[in-house]
mmCIF file of C-alpha atoms in Angstrom:
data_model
loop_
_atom_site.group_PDB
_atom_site.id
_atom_site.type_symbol
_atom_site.label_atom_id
_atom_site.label_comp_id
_atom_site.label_asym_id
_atom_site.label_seq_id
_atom_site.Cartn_x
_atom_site.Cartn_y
_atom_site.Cartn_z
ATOM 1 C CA UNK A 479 105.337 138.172 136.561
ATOM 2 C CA UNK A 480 106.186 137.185 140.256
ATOM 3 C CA UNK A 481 109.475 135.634 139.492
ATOM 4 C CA UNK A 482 111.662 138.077 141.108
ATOM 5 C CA UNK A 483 109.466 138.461 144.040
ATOM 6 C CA UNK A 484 109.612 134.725 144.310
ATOM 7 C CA UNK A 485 113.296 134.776 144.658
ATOM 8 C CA UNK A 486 112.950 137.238 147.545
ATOM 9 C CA UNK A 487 110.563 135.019 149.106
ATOM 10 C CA UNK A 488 112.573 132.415 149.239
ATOM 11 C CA UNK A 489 115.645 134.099 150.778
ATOM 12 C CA UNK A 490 113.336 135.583 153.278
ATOM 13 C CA UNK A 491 112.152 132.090 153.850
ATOM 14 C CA UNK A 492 115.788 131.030 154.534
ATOM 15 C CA UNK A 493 116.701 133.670 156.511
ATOM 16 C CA UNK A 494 113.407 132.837 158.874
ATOM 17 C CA UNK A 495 111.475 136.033 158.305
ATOM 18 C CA UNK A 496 107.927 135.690 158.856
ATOM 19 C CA UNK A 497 106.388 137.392 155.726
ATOM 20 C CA UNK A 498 103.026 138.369 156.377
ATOM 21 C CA UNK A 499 100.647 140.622 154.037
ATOM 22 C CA UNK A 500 97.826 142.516 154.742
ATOM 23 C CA UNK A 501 95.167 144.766 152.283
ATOM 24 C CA UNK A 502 93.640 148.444 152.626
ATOM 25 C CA UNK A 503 91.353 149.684 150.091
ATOM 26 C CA UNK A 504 90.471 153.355 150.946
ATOM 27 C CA UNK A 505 87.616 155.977 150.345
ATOM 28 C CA UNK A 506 84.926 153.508 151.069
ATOM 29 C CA UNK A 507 81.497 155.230 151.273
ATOM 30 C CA UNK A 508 78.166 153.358 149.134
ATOM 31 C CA UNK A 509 77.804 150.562 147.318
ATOM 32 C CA UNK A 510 79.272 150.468 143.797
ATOM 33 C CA UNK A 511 80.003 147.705 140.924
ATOM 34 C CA UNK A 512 83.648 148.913 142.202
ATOM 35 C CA UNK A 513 83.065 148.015 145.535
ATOM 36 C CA UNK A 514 80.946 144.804 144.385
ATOM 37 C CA UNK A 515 84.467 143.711 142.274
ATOM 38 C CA UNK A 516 86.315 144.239 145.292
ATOM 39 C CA UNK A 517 84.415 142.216 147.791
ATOM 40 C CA UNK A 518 84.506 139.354 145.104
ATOM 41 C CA UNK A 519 88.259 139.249 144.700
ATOM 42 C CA UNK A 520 88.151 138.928 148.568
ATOM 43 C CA UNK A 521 85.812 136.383 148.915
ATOM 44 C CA UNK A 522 86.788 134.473 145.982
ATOM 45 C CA UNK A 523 90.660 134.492 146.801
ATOM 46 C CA UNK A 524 90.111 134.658 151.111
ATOM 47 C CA UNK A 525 92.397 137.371 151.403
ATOM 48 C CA UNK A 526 90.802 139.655 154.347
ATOM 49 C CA UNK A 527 89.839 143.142 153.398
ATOM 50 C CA UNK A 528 89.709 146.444 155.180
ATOM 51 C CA UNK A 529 87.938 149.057 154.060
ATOM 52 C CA UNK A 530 88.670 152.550 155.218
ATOM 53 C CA UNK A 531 85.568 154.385 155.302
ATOM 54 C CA UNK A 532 85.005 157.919 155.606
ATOM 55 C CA UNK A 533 82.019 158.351 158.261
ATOM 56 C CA UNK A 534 80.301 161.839 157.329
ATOM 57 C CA UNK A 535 78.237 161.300 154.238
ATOM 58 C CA UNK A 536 78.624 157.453 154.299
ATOM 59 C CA UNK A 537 75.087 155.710 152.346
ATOM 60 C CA UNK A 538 73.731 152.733 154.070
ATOM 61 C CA UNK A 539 74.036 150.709 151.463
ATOM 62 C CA UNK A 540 77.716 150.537 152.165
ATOM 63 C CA UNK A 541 75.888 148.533 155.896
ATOM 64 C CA UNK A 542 74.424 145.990 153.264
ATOM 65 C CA UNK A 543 76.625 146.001 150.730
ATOM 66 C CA UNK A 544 79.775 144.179 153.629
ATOM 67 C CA UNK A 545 76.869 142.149 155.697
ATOM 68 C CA UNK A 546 77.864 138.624 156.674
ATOM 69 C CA UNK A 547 81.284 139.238 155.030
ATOM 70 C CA UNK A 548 83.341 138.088 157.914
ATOM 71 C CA UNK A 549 86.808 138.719 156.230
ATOM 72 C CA UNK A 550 85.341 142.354 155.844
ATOM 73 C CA UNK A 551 86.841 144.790 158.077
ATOM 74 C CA UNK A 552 85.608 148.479 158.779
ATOM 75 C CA UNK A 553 88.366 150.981 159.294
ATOM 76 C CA UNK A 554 87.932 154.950 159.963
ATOM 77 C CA UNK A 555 89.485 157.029 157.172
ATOM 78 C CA UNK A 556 89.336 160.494 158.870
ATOM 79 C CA UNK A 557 85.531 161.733 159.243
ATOM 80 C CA UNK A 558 85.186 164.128 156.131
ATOM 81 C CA UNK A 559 87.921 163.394 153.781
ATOM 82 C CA UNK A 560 88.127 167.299 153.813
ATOM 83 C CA UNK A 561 91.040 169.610 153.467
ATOM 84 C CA UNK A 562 92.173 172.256 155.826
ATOM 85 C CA UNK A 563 95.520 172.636 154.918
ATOM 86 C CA UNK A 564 96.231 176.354 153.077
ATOM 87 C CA UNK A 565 96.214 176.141 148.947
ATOM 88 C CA UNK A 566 100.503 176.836 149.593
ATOM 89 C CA UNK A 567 100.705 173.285 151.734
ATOM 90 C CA UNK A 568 100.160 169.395 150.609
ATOM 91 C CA UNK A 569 96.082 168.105 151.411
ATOM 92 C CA UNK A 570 95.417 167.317 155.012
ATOM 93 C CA UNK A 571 92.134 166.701 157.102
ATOM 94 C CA UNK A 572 94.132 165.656 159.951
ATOM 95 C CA UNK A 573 96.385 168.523 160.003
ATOM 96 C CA UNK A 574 96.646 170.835 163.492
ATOM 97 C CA UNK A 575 95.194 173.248 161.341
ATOM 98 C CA UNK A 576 92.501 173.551 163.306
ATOM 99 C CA UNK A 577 91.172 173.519 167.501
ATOM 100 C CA UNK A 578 92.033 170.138 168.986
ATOM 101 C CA UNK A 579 88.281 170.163 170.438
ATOM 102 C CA UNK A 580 87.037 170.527 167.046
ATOM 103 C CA UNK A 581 89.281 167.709 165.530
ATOM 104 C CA UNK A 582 88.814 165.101 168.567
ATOM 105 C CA UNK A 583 84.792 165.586 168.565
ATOM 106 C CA UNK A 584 84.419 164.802 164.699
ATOM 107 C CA UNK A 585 86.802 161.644 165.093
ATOM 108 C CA UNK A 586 84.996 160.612 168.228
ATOM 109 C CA UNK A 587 81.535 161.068 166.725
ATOM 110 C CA UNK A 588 82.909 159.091 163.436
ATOM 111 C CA UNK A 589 84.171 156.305 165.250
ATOM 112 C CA UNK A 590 80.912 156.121 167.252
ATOM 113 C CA UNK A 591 79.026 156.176 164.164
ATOM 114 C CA UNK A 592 80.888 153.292 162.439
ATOM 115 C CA UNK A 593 80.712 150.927 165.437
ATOM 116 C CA UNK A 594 77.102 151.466 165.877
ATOM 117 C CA UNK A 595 76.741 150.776 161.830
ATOM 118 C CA UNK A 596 79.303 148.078 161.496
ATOM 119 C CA UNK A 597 79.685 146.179 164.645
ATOM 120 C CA UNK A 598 82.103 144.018 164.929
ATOM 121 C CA UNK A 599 83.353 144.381 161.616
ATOM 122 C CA UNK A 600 84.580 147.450 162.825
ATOM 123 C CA UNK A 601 88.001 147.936 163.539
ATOM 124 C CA UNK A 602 88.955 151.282 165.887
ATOM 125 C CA UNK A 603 92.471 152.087 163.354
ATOM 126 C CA UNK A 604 92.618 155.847 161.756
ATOM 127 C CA UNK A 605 93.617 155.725 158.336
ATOM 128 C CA UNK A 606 94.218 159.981 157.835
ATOM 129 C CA UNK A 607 92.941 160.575 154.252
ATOM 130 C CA UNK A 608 95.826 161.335 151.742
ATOM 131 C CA UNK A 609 98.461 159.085 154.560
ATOM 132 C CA UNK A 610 99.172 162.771 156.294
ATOM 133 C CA UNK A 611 98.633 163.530 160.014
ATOM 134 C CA UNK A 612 100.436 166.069 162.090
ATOM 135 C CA UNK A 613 102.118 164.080 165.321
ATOM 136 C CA UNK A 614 100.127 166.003 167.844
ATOM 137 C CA UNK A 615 96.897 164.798 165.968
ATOM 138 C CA UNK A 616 98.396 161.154 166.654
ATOM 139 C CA UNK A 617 98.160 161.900 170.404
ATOM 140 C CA UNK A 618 94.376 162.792 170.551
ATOM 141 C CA UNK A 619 93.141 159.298 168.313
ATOM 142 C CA UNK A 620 93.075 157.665 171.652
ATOM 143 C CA UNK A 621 90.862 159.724 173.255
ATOM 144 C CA UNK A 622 88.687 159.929 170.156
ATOM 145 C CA UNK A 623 88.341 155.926 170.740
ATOM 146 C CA UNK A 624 90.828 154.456 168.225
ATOM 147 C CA UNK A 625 93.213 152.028 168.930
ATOM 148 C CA UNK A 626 95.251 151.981 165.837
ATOM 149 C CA UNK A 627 97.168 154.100 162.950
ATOM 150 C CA UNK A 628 97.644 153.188 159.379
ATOM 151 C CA UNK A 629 99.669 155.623 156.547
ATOM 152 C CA UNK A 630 102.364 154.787 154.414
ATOM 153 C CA UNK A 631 105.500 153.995 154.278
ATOM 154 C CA UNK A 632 107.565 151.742 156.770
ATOM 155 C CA UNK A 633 106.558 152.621 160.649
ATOM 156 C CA UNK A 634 109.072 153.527 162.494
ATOM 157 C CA UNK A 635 107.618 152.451 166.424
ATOM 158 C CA UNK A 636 104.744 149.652 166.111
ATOM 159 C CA UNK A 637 103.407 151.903 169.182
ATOM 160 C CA UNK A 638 103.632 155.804 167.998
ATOM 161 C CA UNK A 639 101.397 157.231 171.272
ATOM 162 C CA UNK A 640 100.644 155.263 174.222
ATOM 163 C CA UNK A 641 97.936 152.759 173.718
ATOM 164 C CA UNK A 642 97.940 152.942 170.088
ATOM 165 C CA UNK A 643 99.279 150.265 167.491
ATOM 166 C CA UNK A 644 100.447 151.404 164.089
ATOM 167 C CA UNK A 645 100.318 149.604 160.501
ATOM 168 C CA UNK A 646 100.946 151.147 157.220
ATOM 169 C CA UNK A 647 100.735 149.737 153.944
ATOM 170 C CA UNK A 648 104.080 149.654 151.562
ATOM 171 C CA UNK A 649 102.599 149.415 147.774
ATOM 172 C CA UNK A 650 100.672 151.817 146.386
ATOM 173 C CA UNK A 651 99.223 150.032 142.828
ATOM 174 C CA UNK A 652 98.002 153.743 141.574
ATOM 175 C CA UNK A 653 99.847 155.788 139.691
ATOM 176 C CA UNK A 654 98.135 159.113 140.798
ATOM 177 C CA UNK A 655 100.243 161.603 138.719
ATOM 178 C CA UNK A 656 100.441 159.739 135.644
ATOM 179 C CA UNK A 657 96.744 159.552 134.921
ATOM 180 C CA UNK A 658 94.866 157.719 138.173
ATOM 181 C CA UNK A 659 95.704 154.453 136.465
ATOM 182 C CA UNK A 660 97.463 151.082 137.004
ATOM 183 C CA UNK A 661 101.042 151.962 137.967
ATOM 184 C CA UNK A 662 101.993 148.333 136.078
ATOM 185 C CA UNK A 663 102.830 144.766 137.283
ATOM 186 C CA UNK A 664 106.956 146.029 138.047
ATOM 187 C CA UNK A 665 106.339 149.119 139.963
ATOM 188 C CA UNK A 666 103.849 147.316 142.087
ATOM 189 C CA UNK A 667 106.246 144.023 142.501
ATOM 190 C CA UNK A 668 109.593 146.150 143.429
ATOM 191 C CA UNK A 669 107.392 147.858 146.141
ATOM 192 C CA UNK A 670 106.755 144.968 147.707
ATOM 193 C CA UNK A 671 110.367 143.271 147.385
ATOM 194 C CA UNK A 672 111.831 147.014 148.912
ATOM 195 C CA UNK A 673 109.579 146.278 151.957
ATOM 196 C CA UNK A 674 110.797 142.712 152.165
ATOM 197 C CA UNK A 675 114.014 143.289 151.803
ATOM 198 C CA UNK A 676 114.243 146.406 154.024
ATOM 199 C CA UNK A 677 113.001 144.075 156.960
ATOM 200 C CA UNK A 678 115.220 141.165 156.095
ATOM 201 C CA UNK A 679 118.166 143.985 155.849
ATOM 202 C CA UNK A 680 117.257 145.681 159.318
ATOM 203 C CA UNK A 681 116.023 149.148 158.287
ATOM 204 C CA UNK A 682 112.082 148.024 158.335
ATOM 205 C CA UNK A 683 110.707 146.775 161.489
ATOM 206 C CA UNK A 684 110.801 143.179 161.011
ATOM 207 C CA UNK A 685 107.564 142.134 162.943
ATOM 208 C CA UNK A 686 105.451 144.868 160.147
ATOM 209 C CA UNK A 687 102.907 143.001 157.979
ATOM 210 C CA UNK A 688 103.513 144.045 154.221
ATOM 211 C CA UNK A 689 100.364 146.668 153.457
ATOM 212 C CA UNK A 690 99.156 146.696 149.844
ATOM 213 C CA UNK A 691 96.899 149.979 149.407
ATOM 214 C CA UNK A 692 94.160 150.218 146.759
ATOM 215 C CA UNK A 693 91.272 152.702 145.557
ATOM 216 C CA UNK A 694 88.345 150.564 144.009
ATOM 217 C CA UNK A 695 87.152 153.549 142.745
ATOM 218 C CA UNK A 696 89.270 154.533 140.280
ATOM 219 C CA UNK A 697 90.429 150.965 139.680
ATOM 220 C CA UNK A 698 91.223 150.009 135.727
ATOM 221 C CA UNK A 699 91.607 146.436 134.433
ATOM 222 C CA UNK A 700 95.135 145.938 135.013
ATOM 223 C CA UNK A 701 94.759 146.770 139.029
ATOM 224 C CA UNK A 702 91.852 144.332 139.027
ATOM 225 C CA UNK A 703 94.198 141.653 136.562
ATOM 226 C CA UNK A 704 97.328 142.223 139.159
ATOM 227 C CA UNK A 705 95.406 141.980 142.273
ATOM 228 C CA UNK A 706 94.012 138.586 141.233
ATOM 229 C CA UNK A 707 97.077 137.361 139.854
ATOM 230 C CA UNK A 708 99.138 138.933 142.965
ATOM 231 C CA UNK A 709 96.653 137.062 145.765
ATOM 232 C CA UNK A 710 96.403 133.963 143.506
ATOM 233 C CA UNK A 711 100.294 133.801 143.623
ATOM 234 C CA UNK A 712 100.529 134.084 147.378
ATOM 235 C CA UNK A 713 97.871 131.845 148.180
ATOM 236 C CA UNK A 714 100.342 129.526 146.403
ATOM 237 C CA UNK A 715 103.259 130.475 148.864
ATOM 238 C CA UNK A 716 103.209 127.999 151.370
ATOM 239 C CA UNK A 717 105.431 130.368 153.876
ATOM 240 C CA UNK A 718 102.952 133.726 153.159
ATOM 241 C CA UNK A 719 100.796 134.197 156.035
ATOM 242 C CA UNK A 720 97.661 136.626 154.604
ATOM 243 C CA UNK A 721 95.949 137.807 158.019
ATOM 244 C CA UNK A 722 93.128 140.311 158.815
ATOM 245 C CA UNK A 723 94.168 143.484 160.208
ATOM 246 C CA UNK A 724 93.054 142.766 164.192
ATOM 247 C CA UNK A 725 95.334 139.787 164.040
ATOM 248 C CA UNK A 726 98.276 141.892 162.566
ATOM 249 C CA UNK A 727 97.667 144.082 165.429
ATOM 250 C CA UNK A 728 96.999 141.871 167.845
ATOM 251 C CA UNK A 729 93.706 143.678 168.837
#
């Protein structure tokens, strides 16, 4: 399965590029046997996890549910997961679509509300629901409280607005027009080798930690089969450094 992604990993190697790989599951809000799969592939394979979680409407047993997991992390994914966007444009919560007051105050109060919940597990990062946010909504996370950015697709500055550290994820293992299912084991592999490769090639920025995105909650057995057989295979990789996210941002 990983044979081709091996090969890539072993020119990297050569050519002394760090590779380092990171995970994001998104949409976190309660407890589920979704969530409960996920936080056993994590603890079973000690690959960190960070969850984004949307604040407004969050259940407490999500609180319980992550408890004493230390390679648990709590990100913010927007407050509502709402859109505001017109029915003509693509979805967006964190679209200037409406006042900035409006947009900084539910942010702020959403970030308050997850550090009070979480605690240190907690990580101040945005993660704008559907990987959308308009530039001058970047400017204002700051001043909401948050100290990072996370979409997708290579970043192009590891420091978009002053004071704030971005890190997107690369491979998306959904295939969300095709039926909400696994996108399969060679879709999900070349993702990650274009990412590599970009870096090693100089159009990626070379100090970016590989992101691999996933959605427990619409998960089928081949994302659970690949994500086991994906972490069991770099676990294996003497070179692959797997950190949690407040190391790959140095927070």
């Amino acid at each position: 399965m990983f044979k081709r992604l091996s090969e890539e990993l072993d020119i990297c190697a050569v050519a002394g590029l760090v590779t380092q790989f990171w995970w994001r599951d998104d949409d976190a809000q309660y407890a589920s046997p979704a969530l409960e799969s996920l936080l056993q592939l994590s603890v079973q394979s000690g690959v960190p996890l960070s969850l984004a979680t949307i604040p407004n409407g969050m259940d407490g047993s999500l609180v319980e549910a992550v408890q004493g997991l230390a390679q648990v992390s709590i990100l913010q994914h927007g407050y509502s997961h709402q859109n505001f966007a017109p029915p003509a444009q693509r979805k967006m919560e964190l679209g200037w679509h409406r006042p900035e007051a409006e947009i900084v105050a539910q942010l702020s109060h959403g970030c308050a509300d997850l550090r009070d919940r979480f605690g240190a597990q907690f990580v101040p990062l945005m993660v704008p629901p559907w990987n959308r946010i308009d530039e001058r909504v970047i400017s204002c996370l700051t001043i909401a409280g948050l100290k990072g950015l996370s979409t997708l697709g290579p970043r192009s500055q590891a420091e978009p607005s002053p004071g704030l550290r971005q890190l997107n994820v690369h491979v998306d293992i959904i295939d969300w027009k095709g039926g909400r299912c696994f996108v399969g084991e060679t879709a999900c592999v070349e993702q990650i080798i274009a990412h590599l490769r970009a870096k090693r090639e100089g159009r990626a920025d070379i100090t970016e930690a590989t992101g691999v995105m996933t959605h427990h909650l619409v998960h089928d057995q081949g994302c659970r089969d690949f994500l086991a057989a994906l972490f069991d295979f770099l676990n294996q990789r003497e070179e692959v450094q797997l950190p949690g996210v407040r190391r790959c941002l140095a927070l």
